[in-house]
Amino acid sequence: HVQLVESGGGSVQAGGSLRLACAASGYTVCMGWFRQAPGKEREGVATLYTSATGGGRLCYADSVKGRFTISLDNAKNTLYLQMNSLKPEDTAMYYCAADRRLSSCVTRNYNYWGQGTQVTVS
């Protein structure tokens, strides 16, 4: 079982920055950040492979490329999302997710989810 605890959300003005953190317990093969705005479907923001199985591959949504950076601190088993040049359309609940199976990682059908942290950009 993997437990995920997010932190770092908040309110910021357009053009500002925030950093989200997700502390994970247990072994994972992949982790990622997803977001869901009111009335919209959940979308993947950024994902990466946390084990050698995935070769360290990163993936970003087109809408955040060049502005957001996903990273992993292996020693702390903590995933980060550095968000720069924030826009009002980035406003959403952000969720950290993870999985232990490569098949789930490939299809981005994660089985472990955090409680979410709100990001509001005005």
PDB file of C-alpha atoms in Angstrom:
ATOM      1  CA  HIS A   1       0.000   0.000   0.000  1.00  0.00           C
ATOM      2  CA  VAL A   2       1.267   3.518  -0.828  1.00  0.00           C
ATOM      3  CA  GLN A   3       0.269   6.577   1.162  1.00  0.00           C
ATOM      4  CA  LEU A   4       0.619  10.035  -0.351  1.00  0.00           C
ATOM      5  CA  VAL A   5       0.476  13.330   1.515  1.00  0.00           C
ATOM      6  CA  GLU A   6       0.454  16.571  -0.465  1.00  0.00           C
ATOM      7  CA  SER A   7       1.343  20.062   0.664  1.00  0.00           C
ATOM      8  CA  GLY A   8       2.171  23.453  -0.781  1.00  0.00           C
ATOM      9  CA  GLY A   9      -1.026  24.644  -2.393  1.00  0.00           C
ATOM     10  CA  GLY A  10      -2.392  28.115  -1.913  1.00  0.00           C
ATOM     11  CA  SER A  11      -3.428  31.333  -3.589  1.00  0.00           C
ATOM     12  CA  VAL A  12      -1.151  33.373  -5.822  1.00  0.00           C
ATOM     13  CA  GLN A  13      -1.427  36.129  -8.366  1.00  0.00           C
ATOM     14  CA  ALA A  14      -0.975  35.447 -12.045  1.00  0.00           C
ATOM     15  CA  GLY A  15       2.691  35.233 -12.921  1.00  0.00           C
ATOM     16  CA  GLY A  16       3.600  33.939  -9.490  1.00  0.00           C
ATOM     17  CA  SER A  17       5.041  30.615  -8.388  1.00  0.00           C
ATOM     18  CA  LEU A  18       4.152  27.765  -6.070  1.00  0.00           C
ATOM     19  CA  ARG A  19       5.802  24.474  -5.233  1.00  0.00           C
ATOM     20  CA  LEU A  20       3.778  21.413  -4.405  1.00  0.00           C
ATOM     21  CA  ALA A  21       5.207  18.483  -2.485  1.00  0.00           C
ATOM     22  CA  CYS A  22       4.013  14.914  -2.140  1.00  0.00           C
ATOM     23  CA  ALA A  23       5.542  12.666   0.488  1.00  0.00           C
ATOM     24  CA  ALA A  24       5.190   8.988  -0.385  1.00  0.00           C
ATOM     25  CA  SER A  25       5.463   5.932   1.792  1.00  0.00           C
ATOM     26  CA  GLY A  26       6.468   2.670   0.171  1.00  0.00           C
ATOM     27  CA  TYR A  27       7.871   1.548  -3.141  1.00  0.00           C
ATOM     28  CA  THR A  28       6.577   3.096  -6.363  1.00  0.00           C
ATOM     29  CA  VAL A  29       7.306   2.683 -10.062  1.00  0.00           C
ATOM     30  CA  CYS A  30       5.757   5.957 -11.127  1.00  0.00           C
ATOM     31  CA  MET A  31       4.352   9.122  -9.619  1.00  0.00           C
ATOM     32  CA  GLY A  32       2.621  12.124 -11.035  1.00  0.00           C
ATOM     33  CA  TRP A  33       0.549  15.236 -10.582  1.00  0.00           C
ATOM     34  CA  PHE A  34      -3.001  15.550 -11.833  1.00  0.00           C
ATOM     35  CA  ARG A  35      -5.468  18.397 -11.510  1.00  0.00           C
ATOM     36  CA  GLN A  36      -9.188  18.915 -11.704  1.00  0.00           C
ATOM     37  CA  ALA A  37     -10.946  22.248 -12.046  1.00  0.00           C
ATOM     38  CA  PRO A  38     -14.649  22.653 -11.239  1.00  0.00           C
ATOM     39  CA  GLY A  39     -16.794  21.319 -14.051  1.00  0.00           C
ATOM     40  CA  LYS A  40     -13.834  19.851 -15.912  1.00  0.00           C
ATOM     41  CA  GLU A  41     -12.354  16.410 -16.248  1.00  0.00           C
ATOM     42  CA  ARG A  42      -9.222  15.462 -14.383  1.00  0.00           C
ATOM     43  CA  GLU A  43      -6.092  15.933 -16.448  1.00  0.00           C
ATOM     44  CA  GLY A  44      -2.542  14.789 -16.092  1.00  0.00           C
ATOM     45  CA  VAL A  45      -0.100  17.593 -15.444  1.00  0.00           C
ATOM     46  CA  ALA A  46       3.247  15.852 -15.148  1.00  0.00           C
ATOM     47  CA  THR A  47       4.440  12.317 -14.483  1.00  0.00           C
ATOM     48  CA  LEU A  48       7.688  10.495 -14.034  1.00  0.00           C
ATOM     49  CA  TYR A  49       9.026   7.022 -13.414  1.00  0.00           C
ATOM     50  CA  THR A  50      10.495   6.649  -9.962  1.00  0.00           C
ATOM     51  CA  SER A  51      12.207   3.327 -10.466  1.00  0.00           C
ATOM     52  CA  ALA A  52      14.794   2.103 -12.942  1.00  0.00           C
ATOM     53  CA  THR A  53      12.003   0.156 -14.628  1.00  0.00           C
ATOM     54  CA  GLY A  54      10.768   3.281 -16.330  1.00  0.00           C
ATOM     55  CA  GLY A  55      14.120   4.716 -17.220  1.00  0.00           C
ATOM     56  CA  GLY A  56      13.409   8.049 -15.551  1.00  0.00           C
ATOM     57  CA  ARG A  57      11.055   9.210 -18.279  1.00  0.00           C
ATOM     58  CA  LEU A  58       9.166  12.472 -17.724  1.00  0.00           C
ATOM     59  CA  CYS A  59       5.954  13.610 -19.316  1.00  0.00           C
ATOM     60  CA  TYR A  60       4.271  17.028 -19.231  1.00  0.00           C
ATOM     61  CA  ALA A  61       0.926  18.278 -20.421  1.00  0.00           C
ATOM     62  CA  ASP A  62       1.339  20.741 -23.289  1.00  0.00           C
ATOM     63  CA  SER A  63      -0.393  23.430 -21.257  1.00  0.00           C
ATOM     64  CA  VAL A  64       2.354  23.433 -18.609  1.00  0.00           C
ATOM     65  CA  LYS A  65       5.495  22.735 -20.619  1.00  0.00           C
ATOM     66  CA  GLY A  66       8.152  25.326 -19.951  1.00  0.00           C
ATOM     67  CA  ARG A  67       6.381  26.543 -16.812  1.00  0.00           C
ATOM     68  CA  PHE A  68       6.124  23.516 -14.524  1.00  0.00           C
ATOM     69  CA  THR A  69       8.890  21.164 -13.431  1.00  0.00           C
ATOM     70  CA  ILE A  70       8.370  17.769 -11.819  1.00  0.00           C
ATOM     71  CA  SER A  71      11.159  16.303  -9.725  1.00  0.00           C
ATOM     72  CA  LEU A  72      11.813  13.576  -7.198  1.00  0.00           C
ATOM     73  CA  ASP A  73      13.953  13.598  -4.079  1.00  0.00           C
ATOM     74  CA  ASN A  74      14.797   9.916  -3.719  1.00  0.00           C
ATOM     75  CA  ALA A  75      16.269  10.315  -0.253  1.00  0.00           C
ATOM     76  CA  LYS A  76      13.032  11.803   1.038  1.00  0.00           C
ATOM     77  CA  ASN A  77      10.756   9.807  -1.285  1.00  0.00           C
ATOM     78  CA  THR A  78       9.062  13.083  -2.065  1.00  0.00           C
ATOM     79  CA  LEU A  79       7.719  14.296  -5.374  1.00  0.00           C
ATOM     80  CA  TYR A  80       7.677  17.991  -6.218  1.00  0.00           C
ATOM     81  CA  LEU A  81       5.951  20.180  -8.742  1.00  0.00           C
ATOM     82  CA  GLN A  82       7.505  23.598  -9.225  1.00  0.00           C
ATOM     83  CA  MET A  83       4.965  25.845 -10.880  1.00  0.00           C
ATOM     84  CA  ASN A  84       6.137  29.109 -12.378  1.00  0.00           C
ATOM     85  CA  SER A  85       4.390  31.768 -14.469  1.00  0.00           C
ATOM     86  CA  LEU A  86       1.069  30.636 -13.092  1.00  0.00           C
ATOM     87  CA  LYS A  87      -2.085  31.526 -14.979  1.00  0.00           C
ATOM     88  CA  PRO A  88      -5.707  31.736 -13.823  1.00  0.00           C
ATOM     89  CA  GLU A  89      -6.445  28.638 -15.919  1.00  0.00           C
ATOM     90  CA  ASP A  90      -4.058  26.700 -13.669  1.00  0.00           C
ATOM     91  CA  THR A  91      -6.584  27.065 -10.848  1.00  0.00           C
ATOM     92  CA  ALA A  92      -7.620  23.576  -9.756  1.00  0.00           C
ATOM     93  CA  MET A  93      -7.355  20.915  -7.099  1.00  0.00           C
ATOM     94  CA  TYR A  94      -4.009  19.232  -7.599  1.00  0.00           C
ATOM     95  CA  TYR A  95      -3.574  15.571  -6.763  1.00  0.00           C
ATOM     96  CA  CYS A  96      -0.493  13.460  -6.339  1.00  0.00           C
ATOM     97  CA  ALA A  97      -0.774   9.901  -7.611  1.00  0.00           C
ATOM     98  CA  ALA A  98       1.424   6.829  -7.730  1.00  0.00           C
ATOM     99  CA  ASP A  99       1.502   3.177  -8.663  1.00  0.00           C
ATOM    100  CA  ARG A 100       3.648   0.099  -8.223  1.00  0.00           C
ATOM    101  CA  ARG A 101       2.829  -1.642 -11.485  1.00  0.00           C
ATOM    102  CA  LEU A 102       4.438  -0.724 -14.784  1.00  0.00           C
ATOM    103  CA  SER A 103       1.224  -1.521 -16.665  1.00  0.00           C
ATOM    104  CA  SER A 104      -0.642   1.034 -14.572  1.00  0.00           C
ATOM    105  CA  CYS A 105       2.086   3.587 -15.112  1.00  0.00           C
ATOM    106  CA  VAL A 106       2.040   3.114 -18.886  1.00  0.00           C
ATOM    107  CA  THR A 107      -1.716   3.619 -19.058  1.00  0.00           C
ATOM    108  CA  ARG A 108      -1.595   6.346 -16.367  1.00  0.00           C
ATOM    109  CA  ASN A 109      -4.233   4.424 -14.464  1.00  0.00           C
ATOM    110  CA  TYR A 110      -2.815   5.142 -11.034  1.00  0.00           C
ATOM    111  CA  ASN A 111      -4.203   3.313  -8.024  1.00  0.00           C
ATOM    112  CA  TYR A 112      -2.898   5.465  -5.197  1.00  0.00           C
ATOM    113  CA  TRP A 113      -4.007   9.050  -4.706  1.00  0.00           C
ATOM    114  CA  GLY A 114      -3.391  11.837  -2.235  1.00  0.00           C
ATOM    115  CA  GLN A 115      -6.095  13.978  -0.700  1.00  0.00           C
ATOM    116  CA  GLY A 116      -5.451  16.917  -3.003  1.00  0.00           C
ATOM    117  CA  THR A 117      -4.255  20.474  -2.491  1.00  0.00           C
ATOM    118  CA  GLN A 118      -5.974  23.555  -3.870  1.00  0.00           C
ATOM    119  CA  VAL A 119      -4.152  25.979  -6.146  1.00  0.00           C
ATOM    120  CA  THR A 120      -5.883  29.267  -6.915  1.00  0.00           C
ATOM    121  CA  VAL A 121      -4.451  31.810  -9.352  1.00  0.00           C
ATOM    122  CA  SER A 122      -6.096  35.211  -9.648  1.00  0.00           C
TER     123      SER A 122
END
